[in-house]
Tab-separated table of C-alpha atoms in Angstrom:
chain	number	residue	atom	x	y	z
A	205	ILE	CA	0.000	0.000	0.000
A	206	ASP	CA	2.944	2.312	0.753
A	207	SER	CA	4.177	2.094	-2.790
A	208	GLU	CA	0.654	2.806	-4.016
A	209	ASP	CA	0.642	6.001	-1.952
A	210	ASP	CA	4.047	6.958	-3.355
A	211	LEU	CA	2.809	6.382	-6.877
A	212	LEU	CA	-0.209	8.557	-6.179
A	213	LEU	CA	1.883	11.381	-4.692
A	214	GLU	CA	4.257	11.245	-7.636
A	215	CYS	CA	1.283	11.407	-9.998
A	216	ILE	CA	-0.259	14.404	-8.209
A	217	SER	CA	2.999	16.368	-8.123
A	218	SER	CA	3.694	15.588	-11.796
A	219	ALA	CA	0.460	17.392	-12.685
A	220	MET	CA	1.246	20.555	-10.711
A	221	PRO	CA	2.733	23.594	-12.433
A	222	LYS	CA	6.436	24.067	-11.845
A	223	ARG	CA	7.670	27.179	-10.045
A	224	LYS	CA	8.108	30.062	-12.480
B	64	PRO	CA	1.665	43.416	-14.477
B	65	THR	CA	-1.351	41.899	-12.719
B	66	PRO	CA	-0.370	40.446	-9.331
B	67	PRO	CA	-0.875	36.672	-9.181
B	68	TYR	CA	-3.536	36.852	-6.447
B	69	LEU	CA	-5.780	38.963	-8.706
B	70	LYS	CA	-5.388	36.416	-11.495
B	71	TRP	CA	-6.522	33.697	-9.082
B	72	ALA	CA	-9.903	35.420	-8.900
B	73	GLU	CA	-10.374	35.260	-12.692
B	74	SER	CA	-11.079	31.555	-12.898
B	75	LEU	CA	-10.398	28.269	-11.161
B	76	HIS	CA	-8.064	27.469	-14.016
B	77	SER	CA	-5.936	30.567	-13.356
B	78	LEU	CA	-5.738	29.616	-9.694
B	79	LEU	CA	-4.693	26.041	-10.463
B	80	ASP	CA	-2.043	27.296	-12.860
B	81	ASP	CA	-0.083	28.982	-10.085
B	82	GLN	CA	1.902	27.114	-7.454
B	83	GLU	CA	1.239	29.622	-4.666
B	84	GLY	CA	-2.422	29.812	-5.582
B	85	ILE	CA	-2.689	26.028	-5.367
B	86	GLN	CA	-1.019	26.042	-1.964
B	87	LEU	CA	-3.339	28.683	-0.531
B	88	PHE	CA	-6.430	27.028	-2.042
B	89	ARG	CA	-5.312	23.684	-0.617
B	90	ASN	CA	-4.879	25.235	2.847
B	91	PHE	CA	-8.419	26.542	2.559
B	92	LEU	CA	-9.749	23.146	1.472
B	93	CYS	CA	-7.915	21.492	4.383
B	94	GLN	CA	-9.740	23.840	6.775
B	95	GLU	CA	-13.008	22.831	5.122
B	96	GLY	CA	-12.088	19.139	5.220
B	97	CYS	CA	-12.166	18.675	1.476
B	98	ALA	CA	-8.558	18.829	0.224
B	99	ASP	CA	-9.166	15.468	-1.457
B	100	LEU	CA	-11.136	17.292	-4.171
B	101	LEU	CA	-8.003	19.122	-5.267
B	102	ASP	CA	-5.686	16.119	-4.882
B	103	PHE	CA	-8.061	14.002	-6.958
B	104	TRP	CA	-8.276	16.678	-9.654
B	105	PHE	CA	-4.469	16.716	-9.980
B	106	ALA	CA	-4.287	12.931	-9.788
B	107	CYS	CA	-6.615	12.738	-12.819
B	108	SER	CA	-4.378	15.148	-14.768
B	109	GLY	CA	-1.262	13.228	-13.761
B	110	PHE	CA	-2.882	9.918	-14.697
B	111	ARG	CA	-3.295	11.002	-18.314
B	112	LYS	CA	0.475	11.636	-18.533
B	113	THR	CA	1.551	8.447	-16.740
B	114	SER	CA	3.394	5.832	-18.742
B	115	GLN	CA	1.485	2.701	-19.674
B	116	ASP	CA	3.541	0.426	-17.419
B	117	LYS	CA	2.434	2.309	-14.303
B	118	ARG	CA	-1.086	3.126	-15.413
B	119	SER	CA	-2.823	-0.027	-14.226
B	120	LYS	CA	-1.377	0.204	-10.708
B	121	LEU	CA	-2.056	3.931	-10.539
B	122	ALA	CA	-5.683	3.495	-11.672
B	123	LYS	CA	-6.228	1.072	-8.786
B	124	ALA	CA	-4.508	3.447	-6.338
B	125	ILE	CA	-6.733	6.384	-7.376
B	126	TYR	CA	-9.821	4.181	-7.289
B	127	ARG	CA	-9.039	2.846	-3.798
B	128	LYS	CA	-8.092	6.191	-2.327
B	129	TYR	CA	-10.908	8.383	-3.638
B	130	ILE	CA	-13.746	6.380	-5.148
B	131	VAL	CA	-14.336	2.956	-3.630
B	132	ASP	CA	-15.370	4.320	-0.227
B	133	GLY	CA	-18.694	6.008	-0.965
B	134	THR	CA	-18.508	8.219	2.138
B	135	GLY	CA	-15.470	10.233	0.973
B	136	ILE	CA	-15.908	13.782	-0.325
B	137	VAL	CA	-14.752	12.882	-3.856
B	138	SER	CA	-16.893	9.776	-4.118
B	139	ARG	CA	-19.996	11.653	-2.978
B	140	GLN	CA	-19.555	14.234	-5.754
B	141	ILE	CA	-19.166	11.736	-8.583
B	142	LYS	CA	-22.253	10.397	-10.363
B	143	PRO	CA	-23.051	6.694	-9.877
B	144	ALA	CA	-22.776	6.038	-13.634
B	145	THR	CA	-19.297	7.598	-13.695
B	146	LYS	CA	-18.212	5.476	-10.742
B	147	SER	CA	-19.374	2.257	-12.373
B	148	PHE	CA	-17.600	3.250	-15.599
B	149	ILE	CA	-14.360	3.707	-13.611
B	150	ARG	CA	-14.907	0.414	-11.780
B	151	ASP	CA	-15.099	-1.370	-15.156
B	152	CYS	CA	-11.949	0.381	-16.439
B	153	VAL	CA	-9.854	-0.333	-13.337
B	154	VAL	CA	-9.956	-4.106	-13.796
B	155	ARG	CA	-8.642	-3.936	-17.368
B	156	PRO	CA	-4.949	-4.736	-17.897
B	157	HIS	CA	-4.461	-1.590	-20.024
B	158	PRO	CA	-6.670	1.177	-18.624
B	159	ASP	CA	-7.600	4.056	-20.929
B	160	PRO	CA	-5.582	7.247	-20.126
B	161	ALA	CA	-8.879	9.174	-20.304
B	162	MET	CA	-10.784	6.916	-17.886
B	163	PHE	CA	-10.946	9.565	-15.117
B	164	GLU	CA	-11.846	12.481	-17.412
B	165	GLN	CA	-15.581	12.522	-16.689
B	166	ALA	CA	-14.973	12.209	-12.929
B	167	GLN	CA	-12.436	15.040	-13.095
B	168	THR	CA	-14.981	17.248	-14.867
B	169	GLU	CA	-17.588	16.497	-12.189
B	170	ILE	CA	-15.144	17.370	-9.391
B	171	GLN	CA	-14.068	20.520	-11.238
B	172	THR	CA	-17.712	21.608	-11.466
B	173	THR	CA	-18.097	21.013	-7.722
B	174	MET	CA	-15.074	23.215	-7.031
B	175	GLU	CA	-16.199	25.927	-9.490
B	176	GLU	CA	-19.682	26.079	-7.994
B	177	ASN	CA	-18.842	25.677	-4.318
B	178	THR	CA	-15.352	25.727	-2.881
B	179	TYR	CA	-13.745	28.174	-5.350
B	180	PRO	CA	-16.260	31.033	-4.775
B	181	LEU	CA	-16.046	30.362	-1.022
B	182	PHE	CA	-12.265	30.537	-1.216
B	183	LEU	CA	-12.395	33.959	-2.894
B	184	LYS	CA	-14.550	35.228	-0.009
B	185	SER	CA	-12.491	33.504	2.697
B	186	ASP	CA	-10.395	35.252	5.329
B	187	LEU	CA	-7.442	33.225	4.103
B	188	TYR	CA	-7.620	34.754	0.606
B	189	LEU	CA	-8.546	38.247	1.803
B	190	GLU	CA	-5.695	38.328	4.293
B	191	TYR	CA	-3.313	37.180	1.585
B	192	THR	CA	-4.382	39.964	-0.749
């Protein structure tokens, strides 16, 4: 389950805009 | 130039296009107990860009975290037909990258109609500006 949470966090942060 | 916090009031999209705006909006949603709406919205966007080898595992992770438990804030805002569509997609070996699109739209509408206007009137936003 831990790795599932990591995957989810990685997915969420990949969709966020990068600092300008 | 227009300061970022004024742009945030133009549309939800402008707010979600700015890292600081996202952070402040997320703080507000945490106070209201519904930060999952925002996390789910970004998870859906990220899912579309995820490589095929991770997609099946990620689809299950999103489904388990936000949808399967019908009492969660995200699950309660998604239509039953959309949830059953997702349930069918999750079990496939190669889930469609667009499988969460309808659910994302429904959650976006919820934010546009409820939490986003409340955010713009909140002390958190007003103090920031």
